[in-house]
mmCIF file with all atom_site columns, C-alpha atoms in Angstrom:
data_model
loop_
_atom_site.group_PDB
_atom_site.id
_atom_site.type_symbol
_atom_site.label_atom_id
_atom_site.label_alt_id
_atom_site.label_comp_id
_atom_site.label_asym_id
_atom_site.label_entity_id
_atom_site.label_seq_id
_atom_site.pdbx_PDB_ins_code
_atom_site.Cartn_x
_atom_site.Cartn_y
_atom_site.Cartn_z
_atom_site.occupancy
_atom_site.B_iso_or_equiv
_atom_site.pdbx_formal_charge
_atom_site.auth_seq_id
_atom_site.auth_comp_id
_atom_site.auth_asym_id
_atom_site.auth_atom_id
_atom_site.pdbx_PDB_model_num
ATOM 1   C CA . GLU A 1 1   ? -9.227  -16.627 -14.747 1.00 71.00 ? 1   GLU A CA 1
ATOM 2   C CA . ARG A 1 2   ? -9.097  -18.275 -11.325 1.00 77.00 ? 2   ARG A CA 1
ATOM 3   C CA . ASP A 1 3   ? -6.244  -15.988 -10.200 1.00 80.00 ? 3   ASP A CA 1
ATOM 4   C CA . VAL A 1 4   ? -8.313  -12.921 -11.173 1.00 85.00 ? 4   VAL A CA 1
ATOM 5   C CA . LEU A 1 5   ? -11.247 -14.247 -9.137  1.00 88.00 ? 5   LEU A CA 1
ATOM 6   C CA . GLU A 1 6   ? -8.929  -14.890 -6.177  1.00 89.00 ? 6   GLU A CA 1
ATOM 7   C CA . MET A 1 7   ? -7.659  -11.290 -6.209  1.00 89.00 ? 7   MET A CA 1
ATOM 8   C CA . ILE A 1 8   ? -11.267 -10.081 -6.426  1.00 91.00 ? 8   ILE A CA 1
ATOM 9   C CA . TYR A 1 9   ? -12.008 -12.076 -3.267  1.00 92.00 ? 9   TYR A CA 1
ATOM 10  C CA . VAL A 1 10  ? -9.018  -10.449 -1.528  1.00 93.00 ? 10  VAL A CA 1
ATOM 11  C CA . ASN A 1 11  ? -10.006 -6.944  -2.666  1.00 93.00 ? 11  ASN A CA 1
ATOM 12  C CA . ILE A 1 12  ? -13.647 -7.359  -1.600  1.00 94.00 ? 12  ILE A CA 1
ATOM 13  C CA . GLY A 1 13  ? -12.400 -8.671  1.753   1.00 94.00 ? 13  GLY A CA 1
ATOM 14  C CA . GLY A 1 14  ? -10.312 -5.524  2.090   1.00 93.00 ? 14  GLY A CA 1
ATOM 15  C CA . ILE A 1 15  ? -13.326 -3.314  1.341   1.00 94.00 ? 15  ILE A CA 1
ATOM 16  C CA . TYR A 1 16  ? -15.434 -5.063  3.988   1.00 94.00 ? 16  TYR A CA 1
ATOM 17  C CA . SER A 1 17  ? -12.569 -4.816  6.466   1.00 93.00 ? 17  SER A CA 1
ATOM 18  C CA . THR A 1 18  ? -12.283 -1.059  5.854   1.00 92.00 ? 18  THR A CA 1
ATOM 19  C CA . ARG A 1 19  ? -16.021 -0.782  6.490   1.00 93.00 ? 19  ARG A CA 1
ATOM 20  C CA . LYS A 1 20  ? -15.550 -2.757  9.732   1.00 92.00 ? 20  LYS A CA 1
ATOM 21  C CA . ASN A 1 21  ? -17.708 -5.621  8.507   1.00 95.00 ? 21  ASN A CA 1
ATOM 22  C CA . TYR A 1 22  ? -15.220 -8.200  9.737   1.00 94.00 ? 22  TYR A CA 1
ATOM 23  C CA . GLU A 1 23  ? -17.401 -11.283 9.288   1.00 94.00 ? 23  GLU A CA 1
ATOM 24  C CA . LYS A 1 24  ? -17.888 -10.504 5.606   1.00 95.00 ? 24  LYS A CA 1
ATOM 25  C CA . ALA A 1 25  ? -14.194 -9.660  5.241   1.00 95.00 ? 25  ALA A CA 1
ATOM 26  C CA . LYS A 1 26  ? -13.273 -12.988 6.802   1.00 95.00 ? 26  LYS A CA 1
ATOM 27  C CA . GLU A 1 27  ? -15.653 -14.816 4.449   1.00 95.00 ? 27  GLU A CA 1
ATOM 28  C CA . TYR A 1 28  ? -13.958 -13.373 1.349   1.00 95.00 ? 28  TYR A CA 1
ATOM 29  C CA . TYR A 1 29  ? -10.436 -13.905 2.691   1.00 96.00 ? 29  TYR A CA 1
ATOM 30  C CA . PHE A 1 30  ? -11.310 -17.558 3.304   1.00 95.00 ? 30  PHE A CA 1
ATOM 31  C CA . ASN A 1 31  ? -12.733 -17.814 -0.220  1.00 94.00 ? 31  ASN A CA 1
ATOM 32  C CA . ALA A 1 32  ? -9.423  -16.497 -1.569  1.00 94.00 ? 32  ALA A CA 1
ATOM 33  C CA . LEU A 1 33  ? -7.470  -18.881 0.657   1.00 94.00 ? 33  LEU A CA 1
ATOM 34  C CA . GLN A 1 34  ? -9.461  -21.945 -0.342  1.00 93.00 ? 34  GLN A CA 1
ATOM 35  C CA . SER A 1 35  ? -9.257  -21.102 -4.031  1.00 92.00 ? 35  SER A CA 1
ATOM 36  C CA . SER A 1 36  ? -5.509  -20.410 -3.850  1.00 92.00 ? 36  SER A CA 1
ATOM 37  C CA . ASN A 1 37  ? -4.984  -23.794 -2.173  1.00 90.00 ? 37  ASN A CA 1
ATOM 38  C CA . ILE A 1 38  ? -6.533  -25.409 -5.253  1.00 88.00 ? 38  ILE A CA 1
ATOM 39  C CA . SER A 1 39  ? -4.687  -23.254 -7.807  1.00 89.00 ? 39  SER A CA 1
ATOM 40  C CA . ASP A 1 40  ? -1.432  -23.223 -5.820  1.00 90.00 ? 40  ASP A CA 1
ATOM 41  C CA . ASN A 1 41  ? -1.267  -19.436 -6.188  1.00 92.00 ? 41  ASN A CA 1
ATOM 42  C CA . ALA A 1 42  ? 1.308   -18.584 -3.521  1.00 94.00 ? 42  ALA A CA 1
ATOM 43  C CA . MET A 1 43  ? 0.957   -14.814 -3.869  1.00 93.00 ? 43  MET A CA 1
ATOM 44  C CA . VAL A 1 44  ? -2.788  -14.798 -3.272  1.00 93.00 ? 44  VAL A CA 1
ATOM 45  C CA . LYS A 1 45  ? -2.426  -17.367 -0.496  1.00 95.00 ? 45  LYS A CA 1
ATOM 46  C CA . GLU A 1 46  ? 0.114   -15.285 1.443   1.00 95.00 ? 46  GLU A CA 1
ATOM 47  C CA . THR A 1 47  ? -2.045  -12.176 1.001   1.00 95.00 ? 47  THR A CA 1
ATOM 48  C CA . ALA A 1 48  ? -5.132  -13.973 2.317   1.00 96.00 ? 48  ALA A CA 1
ATOM 49  C CA . LEU A 1 49  ? -3.191  -15.464 5.255   1.00 97.00 ? 49  LEU A CA 1
ATOM 50  C CA . ILE A 1 50  ? -1.653  -12.179 6.325   1.00 96.00 ? 50  ILE A CA 1
ATOM 51  C CA . ASN A 1 51  ? -4.969  -10.331 6.015   1.00 96.00 ? 51  ASN A CA 1
ATOM 52  C CA . LEU A 1 52  ? -6.602  -12.982 8.189   1.00 97.00 ? 52  LEU A CA 1
ATOM 53  C CA . GLY A 1 53  ? -3.779  -12.451 10.679  1.00 97.00 ? 53  GLY A CA 1
ATOM 54  C CA . HIS A 1 54  ? -4.445  -8.694  10.692  1.00 95.00 ? 54  HIS A CA 1
ATOM 55  C CA . LEU A 1 55  ? -8.203  -9.231  11.026  1.00 96.00 ? 55  LEU A CA 1
ATOM 56  C CA . TYR A 1 56  ? -7.945  -11.649 13.941  1.00 97.00 ? 56  TYR A CA 1
ATOM 57  C CA . LEU A 1 57  ? -5.372  -9.465  15.689  1.00 96.00 ? 57  LEU A CA 1
ATOM 58  C CA . PHE A 1 58  ? -7.574  -6.391  15.367  1.00 93.00 ? 58  PHE A CA 1
ATOM 59  C CA . THR A 1 59  ? -10.686 -8.215  16.600  1.00 94.00 ? 59  THR A CA 1
ATOM 60  C CA . GLY A 1 60  ? -8.917  -9.696  19.629  1.00 95.00 ? 60  GLY A CA 1
ATOM 61  C CA . PHE A 1 61  ? -8.412  -13.316 18.563  1.00 96.00 ? 61  PHE A CA 1
ATOM 62  C CA . THR A 1 62  ? -4.699  -13.320 19.295  1.00 96.00 ? 62  THR A CA 1
ATOM 63  C CA . GLN A 1 63  ? -3.995  -17.035 18.979  1.00 97.00 ? 63  GLN A CA 1
ATOM 64  C CA . LEU A 1 64  ? -5.770  -17.218 15.634  1.00 97.00 ? 64  LEU A CA 1
ATOM 65  C CA . ALA A 1 65  ? -3.819  -14.183 14.466  1.00 97.00 ? 65  ALA A CA 1
ATOM 66  C CA . LYS A 1 66  ? -0.602  -15.946 15.511  1.00 97.00 ? 66  LYS A CA 1
ATOM 67  C CA . LYS A 1 67  ? -1.603  -19.064 13.547  1.00 97.00 ? 67  LYS A CA 1
ATOM 68  C CA . TYR A 1 68  ? -2.230  -17.187 10.307  1.00 97.00 ? 68  TYR A CA 1
ATOM 69  C CA . TYR A 1 69  ? 0.851   -14.958 10.611  1.00 97.00 ? 69  TYR A CA 1
ATOM 70  C CA . GLU A 1 70  ? 3.024   -18.046 11.125  1.00 97.00 ? 70  GLU A CA 1
ATOM 71  C CA . GLU A 1 71  ? 1.470   -19.808 8.129   1.00 97.00 ? 71  GLU A CA 1
ATOM 72  C CA . ALA A 1 72  ? 2.002   -16.674 6.033   1.00 97.00 ? 72  ALA A CA 1
ATOM 73  C CA . LEU A 1 73  ? 5.612   -16.375 7.180   1.00 97.00 ? 73  LEU A CA 1
ATOM 74  C CA . CYS A 1 74  ? 6.414   -19.980 6.192   1.00 96.00 ? 74  CYS A CA 1
ATOM 75  C CA . LEU A 1 75  ? 5.064   -19.351 2.706   1.00 96.00 ? 75  LEU A CA 1
ATOM 76  C CA . GLN A 1 76  ? 6.822   -15.983 2.420   1.00 96.00 ? 76  GLN A CA 1
ATOM 77  C CA . ARG A 1 77  ? 10.169  -17.492 3.380   1.00 95.00 ? 77  ARG A CA 1
ATOM 78  C CA . GLU A 1 78  ? 9.682   -20.274 0.844   1.00 95.00 ? 78  GLU A CA 1
ATOM 79  C CA . HIS A 1 79  ? 8.950   -17.837 -1.994  1.00 95.00 ? 79  HIS A CA 1
ATOM 80  C CA . SER A 1 80  ? 11.103  -14.891 -0.797  1.00 95.00 ? 80  SER A CA 1
ATOM 81  C CA . PHE A 1 81  ? 8.124   -12.551 -0.459  1.00 96.00 ? 81  PHE A CA 1
ATOM 82  C CA . VAL A 1 82  ? 10.164  -9.913  1.361   1.00 96.00 ? 82  VAL A CA 1
ATOM 83  C CA . ARG A 1 83  ? 7.442   -7.302  1.911   1.00 96.00 ? 83  ARG A CA 1
ATOM 84  C CA . GLY A 1 84  ? 5.091   -9.961  3.222   1.00 96.00 ? 84  GLY A CA 1
ATOM 85  C CA . MET A 1 85  ? 7.786   -11.287 5.571   1.00 97.00 ? 85  MET A CA 1
ATOM 86  C CA . CYS A 1 86  ? 8.265   -7.792  6.956   1.00 97.00 ? 86  CYS A CA 1
ATOM 87  C CA . SER A 1 87  ? 4.535   -7.432  7.592   1.00 96.00 ? 87  SER A CA 1
ATOM 88  C CA . SER A 1 88  ? 4.261   -10.902 9.187   1.00 97.00 ? 88  SER A CA 1
ATOM 89  C CA . TYR A 1 89  ? 7.193   -10.236 11.516  1.00 98.00 ? 89  TYR A CA 1
ATOM 90  C CA . ARG A 1 90  ? 5.560   -7.000  12.578  1.00 97.00 ? 90  ARG A CA 1
ATOM 91  C CA . GLY A 1 91  ? 2.227   -8.814  13.111  1.00 97.00 ? 91  GLY A CA 1
ATOM 92  C CA . LEU A 1 92  ? 3.899   -11.489 15.227  1.00 98.00 ? 92  LEU A CA 1
ATOM 93  C CA . GLY A 1 93  ? 5.551   -8.729  17.222  1.00 97.00 ? 93  GLY A CA 1
ATOM 94  C CA . GLU A 1 94  ? 2.098   -7.291  17.945  1.00 97.00 ? 94  GLU A CA 1
ATOM 95  C CA . VAL A 1 95  ? 0.757   -10.741 18.809  1.00 97.00 ? 95  VAL A CA 1
ATOM 96  C CA . ASN A 1 96  ? 3.502   -11.323 21.359  1.00 97.00 ? 96  ASN A CA 1
ATOM 97  C CA . ILE A 1 97  ? 2.993   -7.885  22.903  1.00 96.00 ? 97  ILE A CA 1
ATOM 98  C CA . LYS A 1 98  ? -0.626  -8.884  23.544  1.00 96.00 ? 98  LYS A CA 1
ATOM 99  C CA . LEU A 1 99  ? 0.572   -12.214 24.946  1.00 96.00 ? 99  LEU A CA 1
ATOM 100 C CA . GLN A 1 100 ? 3.033   -10.244 27.141  1.00 96.00 ? 100 GLN A CA 1
ATOM 101 C CA . LYS A 1 101 ? 5.990   -12.114 25.669  1.00 97.00 ? 101 LYS A CA 1
ATOM 102 C CA . PHE A 1 102 ? 7.961   -8.922  25.338  1.00 97.00 ? 102 PHE A CA 1
ATOM 103 C CA . GLU A 1 103 ? 11.384  -10.344 24.478  1.00 97.00 ? 103 GLU A CA 1
ATOM 104 C CA . VAL A 1 104 ? 9.903   -12.450 21.691  1.00 97.00 ? 104 VAL A CA 1
ATOM 105 C CA . ALA A 1 105 ? 7.943   -9.414  20.487  1.00 97.00 ? 105 ALA A CA 1
ATOM 106 C CA . ARG A 1 106 ? 11.139  -7.369  20.397  1.00 97.00 ? 106 ARG A CA 1
ATOM 107 C CA . GLU A 1 107 ? 12.901  -10.026 18.311  1.00 98.00 ? 107 GLU A CA 1
ATOM 108 C CA . TYR A 1 108 ? 10.108  -10.059 15.731  1.00 98.00 ? 108 TYR A CA 1
ATOM 109 C CA . LEU A 1 109 ? 9.961   -6.265  15.557  1.00 98.00 ? 109 LEU A CA 1
ATOM 110 C CA . ASP A 1 110 ? 13.749  -6.082  15.154  1.00 97.00 ? 110 ASP A CA 1
ATOM 111 C CA . LYS A 1 111 ? 13.532  -8.470  12.192  1.00 97.00 ? 111 LYS A CA 1
ATOM 112 C CA . ALA A 1 112 ? 10.691  -6.460  10.670  1.00 97.00 ? 112 ALA A CA 1
ATOM 113 C CA . GLY A 1 113 ? 12.583  -3.203  11.195  1.00 96.00 ? 113 GLY A CA 1
ATOM 114 C CA . GLU A 1 114 ? 15.727  -4.576  9.580   1.00 97.00 ? 114 GLU A CA 1
ATOM 115 C CA . ILE A 1 115 ? 13.840  -5.719  6.473   1.00 97.00 ? 115 ILE A CA 1
ATOM 116 C CA . ALA A 1 116 ? 11.919  -2.429  6.259   1.00 96.00 ? 116 ALA A CA 1
ATOM 117 C CA . ALA A 1 117 ? 15.139  -0.385  6.482   1.00 95.00 ? 117 ALA A CA 1
ATOM 118 C CA . MET A 1 118 ? 16.951  -2.497  3.879   1.00 96.00 ? 118 MET A CA 1
ATOM 119 C CA . ASN A 1 119 ? 14.072  -2.305  1.392   1.00 96.00 ? 119 ASN A CA 1
ATOM 120 C CA . ASN A 1 120 ? 12.766  1.188   2.112   1.00 93.00 ? 120 ASN A CA 1
ATOM 121 C CA . PHE A 1 121 ? 9.326   -0.070  3.174   1.00 94.00 ? 121 PHE A CA 1
ATOM 122 C CA . THR A 1 122 ? 8.350   3.304   4.639   1.00 93.00 ? 122 THR A CA 1
ATOM 123 C CA . GLU A 1 123 ? 4.672   2.549   5.218   1.00 92.00 ? 123 GLU A CA 1
ATOM 124 C CA . ILE A 1 124 ? 5.432   -0.682  7.110   1.00 94.00 ? 124 ILE A CA 1
ATOM 125 C CA . ASN A 1 125 ? 8.264   1.046   8.988   1.00 94.00 ? 125 ASN A CA 1
ATOM 126 C CA . LYS A 1 126 ? 5.747   3.586   10.259  1.00 94.00 ? 126 LYS A CA 1
ATOM 127 C CA . GLU A 1 127 ? 3.651   0.768   11.754  1.00 95.00 ? 127 GLU A CA 1
ATOM 128 C CA . ILE A 1 128 ? 6.758   -0.892  13.206  1.00 96.00 ? 128 ILE A CA 1
ATOM 129 C CA . GLU A 1 129 ? 7.628   2.336   15.027  1.00 96.00 ? 129 GLU A CA 1
ATOM 130 C CA . PHE A 1 130 ? 4.126   2.394   16.517  1.00 95.00 ? 130 PHE A CA 1
ATOM 131 C CA . SER A 1 131 ? 4.503   -1.242  17.612  1.00 96.00 ? 131 SER A CA 1
ATOM 132 C CA . TYR A 1 132 ? 7.825   -0.434  19.290  1.00 96.00 ? 132 TYR A CA 1
ATOM 133 C CA . SER A 1 133 ? 6.127   2.446   21.094  1.00 95.00 ? 133 SER A CA 1
ATOM 134 C CA . VAL A 1 134 ? 3.437   0.083   22.439  1.00 95.00 ? 134 VAL A CA 1
ATOM 135 C CA . LEU A 1 135 ? 6.071   -2.507  23.408  1.00 96.00 ? 135 LEU A CA 1
ATOM 136 C CA . PHE A 1 136 ? 8.203   -0.070  25.415  1.00 96.00 ? 136 PHE A CA 1
ATOM 137 C CA . TYR A 1 137 ? 5.128   1.470   27.017  1.00 95.00 ? 137 TYR A CA 1
ATOM 138 C CA . GLN A 1 138 ? 4.021   -1.992  28.172  1.00 95.00 ? 138 GLN A CA 1
ATOM 139 C CA . THR A 1 139 ? 7.473   -2.680  29.645  1.00 95.00 ? 139 THR A CA 1
ATOM 140 C CA . GLY A 1 140 ? 7.567   0.679   31.443  1.00 95.00 ? 140 GLY A CA 1
ATOM 141 C CA . ASP A 1 141 ? 10.267  2.305   29.301  1.00 95.00 ? 141 ASP A CA 1
ATOM 142 C CA . PHE A 1 142 ? 8.273   5.477   28.678  1.00 94.00 ? 142 PHE A CA 1
ATOM 143 C CA . LYS A 1 143 ? 11.143  7.497   27.197  1.00 94.00 ? 143 LYS A CA 1
ATOM 144 C CA . ARG A 1 144 ? 11.818  4.954   24.449  1.00 95.00 ? 144 ARG A CA 1
ATOM 145 C CA . SER A 1 145 ? 8.093   4.565   23.933  1.00 94.00 ? 145 SER A CA 1
ATOM 146 C CA . MET A 1 146 ? 7.818   8.310   23.313  1.00 95.00 ? 146 MET A CA 1
ATOM 147 C CA . ASP A 1 147 ? 10.871  8.306   21.015  1.00 96.00 ? 147 ASP A CA 1
ATOM 148 C CA . HIS A 1 148 ? 9.304   5.661   18.793  1.00 95.00 ? 148 HIS A CA 1
ATOM 149 C CA . LEU A 1 149 ? 5.941   7.409   18.877  1.00 93.00 ? 149 LEU A CA 1
ATOM 150 C CA . GLN A 1 150 ? 7.614   10.601  17.665  1.00 94.00 ? 150 GLN A CA 1
ATOM 151 C CA . ARG A 1 151 ? 9.282   8.671   14.840  1.00 93.00 ? 151 ARG A CA 1
ATOM 152 C CA . TYR A 1 152 ? 5.910   7.196   13.949  1.00 93.00 ? 152 TYR A CA 1
ATOM 153 C CA . TYR A 1 153 ? 4.404   10.678  13.597  1.00 92.00 ? 153 TYR A CA 1
ATOM 154 C CA . GLN A 1 154 ? 7.438   11.955  11.677  1.00 92.00 ? 154 GLN A CA 1
ATOM 155 C CA . ILE A 1 155 ? 7.106   9.161   9.104   1.00 91.00 ? 155 ILE A CA 1
ATOM 156 C CA . LYS A 1 156 ? 3.340   9.656   8.972   1.00 89.00 ? 156 LYS A CA 1
ATOM 157 C CA . ASP A 1 157 ? 3.780   13.392  8.288   1.00 89.00 ? 157 ASP A CA 1
ATOM 158 C CA . SER A 1 158 ? 6.454   12.661  5.697   1.00 85.00 ? 158 SER A CA 1
ATOM 159 C CA . LEU A 1 159 ? 4.169   10.222  3.873   1.00 84.00 ? 159 LEU A CA 1
ATOM 160 C CA . SER A 1 160 ? 1.292   12.731  3.997   1.00 77.00 ? 160 SER A CA 1
ATOM 161 C CA . ASN A 1 161 ? 3.537   15.456  2.583   1.00 73.00 ? 161 ASN A CA 1
ATOM 162 C CA . ALA A 1 162 ? 4.715   13.098  -0.154  1.00 63.00 ? 162 ALA A CA 1
ATOM 163 C CA . ILE A 1 163 ? 1.094   12.382  -1.117  1.00 63.00 ? 163 ILE A CA 1
ATOM 164 C CA . VAL A 1 164 ? 0.262   16.108  -1.206  1.00 60.00 ? 164 VAL A CA 1
ATOM 165 C CA . SER A 1 165 ? 3.388   16.824  -3.280  1.00 55.00 ? 165 SER A CA 1
ATOM 166 C CA . LYS A 1 166 ? 2.431   14.056  -5.693  1.00 63.00 ? 166 LYS A CA 1
ATOM 167 C CA . GLN A 1 167 ? -1.081  15.483  -6.031  1.00 62.00 ? 167 GLN A CA 1
ATOM 168 C CA . ILE A 1 168 ? 0.295   18.989  -6.645  1.00 59.00 ? 168 ILE A CA 1
ATOM 169 C CA . SER A 1 169 ? 2.730   17.608  -9.209  1.00 61.00 ? 169 SER A CA 1
ATOM 170 C CA . ALA A 1 170 ? -0.112  15.773  -10.964 1.00 62.00 ? 170 ALA A CA 1
ATOM 171 C CA . VAL A 1 171 ? -2.189  18.967  -11.125 1.00 62.00 ? 171 VAL A CA 1
ATOM 172 C CA . GLU A 1 172 ? 0.796   20.955  -12.417 1.00 58.00 ? 172 GLU A CA 1
ATOM 173 C CA . SER A 1 173 ? 1.548   18.299  -15.044 1.00 66.00 ? 173 SER A CA 1
ATOM 174 C CA . LYS A 1 174 ? -2.082  18.313  -16.168 1.00 66.00 ? 174 LYS A CA 1
ATOM 175 C CA . TYR A 1 175 ? -2.070  22.125  -16.390 1.00 64.00 ? 175 TYR A CA 1
ATOM 176 C CA . GLU A 1 176 ? 1.201   22.105  -18.350 1.00 66.00 ? 176 GLU A CA 1
ATOM 177 C CA . LYS A 1 177 ? -0.124  19.446  -20.717 1.00 68.00 ? 177 LYS A CA 1
ATOM 178 C CA . GLU A 1 178 ? -3.323  21.425  -21.345 1.00 70.00 ? 178 GLU A CA 1
ATOM 179 C CA . ARG A 1 179 ? -1.292  24.615  -21.897 1.00 69.00 ? 179 ARG A CA 1
ATOM 180 C CA . LEU A 1 180 ? 0.964   22.893  -24.435 1.00 69.00 ? 180 LEU A CA 1
ATOM 181 C CA . GLU A 1 181 ? -2.023  21.359  -26.206 1.00 71.00 ? 181 GLU A CA 1
ATOM 182 C CA . LYS A 1 182 ? -3.624  24.819  -26.513 1.00 73.00 ? 182 LYS A CA 1
ATOM 183 C CA . GLU A 1 183 ? -0.379  26.302  -27.830 1.00 72.00 ? 183 GLU A CA 1
ATOM 184 C CA . ILE A 1 184 ? -0.020  23.497  -30.391 1.00 73.00 ? 184 ILE A CA 1
ATOM 185 C CA . LEU A 1 185 ? -3.641  23.998  -31.480 1.00 75.00 ? 185 LEU A CA 1
ATOM 186 C CA . LEU A 1 186 ? -3.061  27.738  -31.789 1.00 75.00 ? 186 LEU A CA 1
ATOM 187 C CA . LEU A 1 187 ? 0.101   27.222  -33.848 1.00 73.00 ? 187 LEU A CA 1
ATOM 188 C CA . LYS A 1 188 ? -1.700  24.696  -36.028 1.00 75.00 ? 188 LYS A CA 1
ATOM 189 C CA . THR A 1 189 ? -4.591  27.122  -36.595 1.00 75.00 ? 189 THR A CA 1
ATOM 190 C CA . GLN A 1 190 ? -2.139  29.936  -37.382 1.00 76.00 ? 190 GLN A CA 1
ATOM 191 C CA . LYS A 1 191 ? -0.314  27.720  -39.883 1.00 69.00 ? 191 LYS A CA 1
ATOM 192 C CA . GLU A 1 192 ? -3.579  26.781  -41.581 1.00 69.00 ? 192 GLU A CA 1
ATOM 193 C CA . LEU A 1 193 ? -4.487  30.481  -41.876 1.00 69.00 ? 193 LEU A CA 1
ATOM 194 C CA . ASN A 1 194 ? -1.065  31.304  -43.305 1.00 69.00 ? 194 ASN A CA 1
ATOM 195 C CA . ASP A 1 195 ? -1.276  28.415  -45.756 1.00 64.00 ? 195 ASP A CA 1
ATOM 196 C CA . SER A 1 196 ? -4.717  29.621  -46.811 1.00 65.00 ? 196 SER A CA 1
ATOM 197 C CA . LYS A 1 197 ? -3.413  33.173  -47.396 1.00 63.00 ? 197 LYS A CA 1
ATOM 198 C CA . ILE A 1 198 ? -0.466  31.883  -49.437 1.00 57.00 ? 198 ILE A CA 1
ATOM 199 C CA . TYR A 1 199 ? -2.819  29.750  -51.509 1.00 52.00 ? 199 TYR A CA 1
ATOM 200 C CA . GLU A 1 200 ? -5.083  32.733  -52.192 1.00 58.00 ? 200 GLU A CA 1
ATOM 201 C CA . GLN A 1 201 ? -2.115  34.902  -53.172 1.00 59.00 ? 201 GLN A CA 1
ATOM 202 C CA . ARG A 1 202 ? -0.811  32.267  -55.588 1.00 57.00 ? 202 ARG A CA 1
ATOM 203 C CA . LYS A 1 203 ? -4.271  31.798  -56.990 1.00 54.00 ? 203 LYS A CA 1
ATOM 204 C CA . TRP A 1 204 ? -4.503  35.549  -57.633 1.00 50.00 ? 204 TRP A CA 1
ATOM 205 C CA . LEU A 1 205 ? -1.095  35.624  -59.373 1.00 51.00 ? 205 LEU A CA 1
ATOM 206 C CA . ILE A 1 206 ? -2.069  32.743  -61.646 1.00 51.00 ? 206 ILE A CA 1
ATOM 207 C CA . TRP A 1 207 ? -5.209  34.522  -62.730 1.00 50.00 ? 207 TRP A CA 1
#
């Protein structure tokens, strides 16, 4: 039951973060972190750590973001949480861009990009492309910055199209299912009518 409660903390933290109530989000992420330290739930712990990293990065507390990303990365390496590693590397890339440590940032983004490519983490890869665009813009390489920005938008459009296609497919599947159900009902009704007619005919012959 504790692990369910821990995931509830994480999910509520995510809701508050989406609503830009960062203090409340932080409160629930810390609740999840403290509870996972007691239960030794590595999956919840890495999720809470990385979300705290994201939150502190977004709200401008770069050193705190670095601390939580690094803690998350240690845990992810220990347990081979590949998706989490990819996200932490990308976060540390962003951290080092803000700290103007551009070579270090590039190394982290390269690691994130390699993992994303190997594991087809398209959503994270989209964010990595955006981070590269910011990195090259900051270093004055505007052409490469624009190239990565274009890739970011290409992946974003591709993901949007995939979502629309999935929604269309779901609607079509629902329509097809309803059509088949109606046909089956019609056939069943027709069979019952035929059976009833046959019964009446036999009844008449007997009499």
